[in-house]
């Protein structure tokens, strides 16, 4: 497997895991989605929207937008806890936005090459080193996004466990691979 295929495979797993997390989140009530928790971003809802925003922001950076911001992201809130324009307000809307971003990711991943993985992209930080412009190899951004999704996905599974969801999603890459070749039900 070449480097482009490996990166694409990791992103296929990221998108597959996200869908499993969203399917589990559909079992929750509005109150459970927003219930304060001491892990992740503080609730299932905030952690899911954080995950989506990260995927949006990094795709935008890879496409050349050095100062990307997702409308409605937590960093985009107005004073007094008002939501900004474009805020995601329902799980259905979140799922729709995710589907749109997944399509954009698939299109982006189709065109990566070994050479493009070594190229730098530029992004102005909104967190650590806020306001500083960083150059990062595309390969590192693509790998970061996958490890961030795995880390955040594990937090979400633990939140779901605390909310007593009975059928927790298995997010392991090997589970995806086995479900693809018919070894297990997926």
Short mmCIF file of N, CA, C and O in Angstrom, two decimals, residues 109-156:
data_model
loop_
_atom_site.label_atom_id
_atom_site.label_comp_id
_atom_site.label_asym_id
_atom_site.label_seq_id
_atom_site.Cartn_x
_atom_site.Cartn_y
_atom_site.Cartn_z
N UNK A 109 -9.36 13.74 -0.92
CA UNK A 109 -8.49 12.58 -0.76
C UNK A 109 -8.21 11.88 -2.09
O UNK A 109 -7.15 11.28 -2.25
N UNK A 110 -9.14 11.97 -3.04
CA UNK A 110 -8.94 11.36 -4.35
C UNK A 110 -7.77 11.99 -5.10
O UNK A 110 -7.16 11.34 -5.94
N UNK A 111 -7.46 13.24 -4.81
CA UNK A 111 -6.44 13.94 -5.59
C UNK A 111 -5.08 14.04 -4.90
O UNK A 111 -4.16 14.62 -5.46
N UNK A 112 -4.93 13.47 -3.69
CA UNK A 112 -3.62 13.57 -3.05
C UNK A 112 -2.60 12.68 -3.76
O UNK A 112 -2.95 11.65 -4.33
N UNK A 113 -1.37 13.14 -3.73
CA UNK A 113 -0.26 12.39 -4.32
C UNK A 113 0.86 12.30 -3.29
O UNK A 113 0.85 13.03 -2.28
N UNK A 114 1.82 11.45 -3.54
CA UNK A 114 2.98 11.33 -2.64
C UNK A 114 3.67 12.69 -2.52
O UNK A 114 4.08 13.09 -1.43
N UNK A 115 3.78 13.40 -3.63
CA UNK A 115 4.44 14.71 -3.59
C UNK A 115 3.62 15.73 -2.79
O UNK A 115 4.18 16.52 -2.03
N UNK A 116 2.29 15.71 -2.96
CA UNK A 116 1.47 16.69 -2.24
C UNK A 116 1.52 16.45 -0.73
O UNK A 116 1.39 17.40 0.05
N UNK A 117 1.72 15.20 -0.31
CA UNK A 117 1.80 14.92 1.13
C UNK A 117 3.00 15.61 1.77
O UNK A 117 2.97 15.92 2.96
N UNK A 118 4.04 15.86 0.98
CA UNK A 118 5.24 16.53 1.50
C UNK A 118 5.15 18.05 1.45
O UNK A 118 6.01 18.74 2.00
N UNK A 119 4.14 18.58 0.79
CA UNK A 119 3.99 20.03 0.68
C UNK A 119 3.45 20.62 1.98
O UNK A 119 2.71 19.97 2.71
N UNK A 120 3.81 21.86 2.24
CA UNK A 120 3.33 22.55 3.43
C UNK A 120 2.03 23.28 3.15
O UNK A 120 1.81 23.76 2.04
N UNK A 121 1.21 23.34 4.18
CA UNK A 121 0.03 24.20 4.15
C UNK A 121 0.21 25.21 5.27
O UNK A 121 1.01 25.00 6.19
N UNK A 122 -0.52 26.30 5.20
CA UNK A 122 -0.40 27.36 6.20
C UNK A 122 -1.75 27.57 6.87
O UNK A 122 -2.79 27.57 6.21
N UNK A 123 -1.70 27.73 8.18
CA UNK A 123 -2.92 27.94 8.96
C UNK A 123 -2.57 28.85 10.14
O UNK A 123 -1.55 28.66 10.80
N UNK A 124 -3.44 29.81 10.38
CA UNK A 124 -3.30 30.67 11.54
C UNK A 124 -4.03 30.03 12.70
O UNK A 124 -5.21 29.69 12.59
N UNK A 125 -3.34 29.82 13.80
CA UNK A 125 -3.89 29.10 14.94
C UNK A 125 -4.97 29.91 15.66
O UNK A 125 -4.85 31.12 15.83
N UNK A 126 -6.01 29.19 16.10
CA UNK A 126 -7.04 29.80 16.93
C UNK A 126 -6.98 29.23 18.35
O UNK A 126 -7.81 29.55 19.18
N UNK A 127 -5.99 28.37 18.58
CA UNK A 127 -5.85 27.79 19.93
C UNK A 127 -4.43 28.04 20.42
O UNK A 127 -4.08 29.17 20.68
N UNK A 128 -3.60 27.00 20.53
CA UNK A 128 -2.24 27.20 21.03
C UNK A 128 -1.48 28.08 20.04
O UNK A 128 -1.51 27.86 18.84
N UNK A 129 -0.82 29.12 20.56
CA UNK A 129 -0.14 30.06 19.70
C UNK A 129 -1.12 30.92 18.93
O UNK A 129 -0.86 31.30 17.78
N UNK A 130 -2.25 31.23 19.55
CA UNK A 130 -3.34 31.95 18.88
C UNK A 130 -2.82 33.15 18.08
O UNK A 130 -2.05 33.96 18.57
N UNK A 131 -3.25 33.18 16.82
CA UNK A 131 -2.87 34.27 15.93
C UNK A 131 -1.57 34.02 15.17
O UNK A 131 -1.26 34.75 14.23
N UNK A 132 -0.84 32.99 15.54
CA UNK A 132 0.43 32.69 14.87
C UNK A 132 0.17 31.84 13.63
O UNK A 132 -0.64 30.92 13.66
N UNK A 133 0.87 32.16 12.55
CA UNK A 133 0.76 31.42 11.29
C UNK A 133 1.77 30.28 11.30
O UNK A 133 2.96 30.50 11.49
N UNK A 134 1.29 29.06 11.08
CA UNK A 134 2.15 27.88 11.09
C UNK A 134 2.16 27.23 9.71
O UNK A 134 1.14 27.17 9.03
N UNK A 135 3.33 26.69 9.34
CA UNK A 135 3.45 25.85 8.16
C UNK A 135 3.54 24.41 8.64
O UNK A 135 4.29 24.10 9.57
N UNK A 136 2.76 23.53 8.03
CA UNK A 136 2.73 22.13 8.42
C UNK A 136 2.63 21.27 7.16
O UNK A 136 1.89 21.62 6.23
N UNK A 137 3.37 20.17 7.13
CA UNK A 137 3.27 19.26 5.98
C UNK A 137 1.85 18.70 5.90
O UNK A 137 1.25 18.36 6.92
N UNK A 138 1.35 18.57 4.69
CA UNK A 138 0.01 18.02 4.50
C UNK A 138 -0.12 16.64 5.14
O UNK A 138 -1.15 16.34 5.75
N UNK A 139 0.90 15.81 5.03
CA UNK A 139 0.83 14.48 5.63
C UNK A 139 0.59 14.57 7.13
O UNK A 139 -0.21 13.81 7.68
N UNK A 140 1.27 15.51 7.79
CA UNK A 140 1.09 15.65 9.24
C UNK A 140 -0.31 16.12 9.59
O UNK A 140 -0.90 15.67 10.57
N UNK A 141 -0.85 17.03 8.80
CA UNK A 141 -2.22 17.50 9.03
C UNK A 141 -3.19 16.33 8.86
O UNK A 141 -4.08 16.12 9.70
N UNK A 142 -3.01 15.57 7.80
CA UNK A 142 -3.92 14.44 7.53
C UNK A 142 -3.84 13.38 8.62
O UNK A 142 -4.86 12.82 9.02
N UNK A 143 -2.64 13.10 9.11
CA UNK A 143 -2.49 12.13 10.20
C UNK A 143 -3.03 12.69 11.51
O UNK A 143 -3.68 11.99 12.28
N UNK A 144 -2.77 13.99 11.76
CA UNK A 144 -3.29 14.63 12.98
C UNK A 144 -4.81 14.51 13.04
O UNK A 144 -5.37 14.19 14.09
N UNK A 145 -5.46 14.78 11.93
CA UNK A 145 -6.92 14.74 11.93
C UNK A 145 -7.43 13.36 12.31
O UNK A 145 -8.40 13.23 13.06
N UNK A 146 -6.76 12.32 11.83
CA UNK A 146 -7.18 10.95 12.15
C UNK A 146 -6.92 10.62 13.62
O UNK A 146 -7.77 10.01 14.27
N UNK A 147 -5.75 11.01 14.15
CA UNK A 147 -5.48 10.71 15.56
C UNK A 147 -6.40 11.54 16.46
O UNK A 147 -6.85 11.06 17.50
N UNK A 148 -6.69 12.77 16.06
CA UNK A 148 -7.64 13.60 16.82
C UNK A 148 -9.01 12.94 16.85
O UNK A 148 -9.67 12.89 17.89
N UNK A 149 -9.44 12.40 15.71
CA UNK A 149 -10.74 11.73 15.64
C UNK A 149 -10.76 10.48 16.52
O UNK A 149 -11.76 10.19 17.17
N UNK A 150 -9.66 9.74 16.55
CA UNK A 150 -9.61 8.54 17.40
C UNK A 150 -9.68 8.92 18.87
O UNK A 150 -10.41 8.31 19.64
N UNK A 151 -8.93 9.93 19.26
CA UNK A 151 -8.91 10.39 20.64
C UNK A 151 -10.29 10.89 21.05
O UNK A 151 -10.83 10.51 22.09
N UNK A 152 -10.87 11.73 20.21
CA UNK A 152 -12.18 12.30 20.51
C UNK A 152 -13.27 11.23 20.46
O UNK A 152 -14.20 11.23 21.26
N UNK A 153 -13.15 10.30 19.53
CA UNK A 153 -14.10 9.20 19.46
C UNK A 153 -14.09 8.36 20.73
O UNK A 153 -15.15 7.94 21.21
N UNK A 154 -12.90 8.11 21.28
CA UNK A 154 -12.81 7.36 22.54
C UNK A 154 -13.50 8.13 23.67
O UNK A 154 -14.18 7.54 24.51
N UNK A 155 -13.33 9.46 23.69
CA UNK A 155 -14.03 10.26 24.69
C UNK A 155 -15.54 10.11 24.53
O UNK A 155 -16.27 9.97 25.53
N UNK A 156 -16.01 10.15 23.30
CA UNK A 156 -17.45 10.02 23.05
C UNK A 156 -17.97 8.65 23.47
O UNK A 156 -19.06 8.56 24.05
#
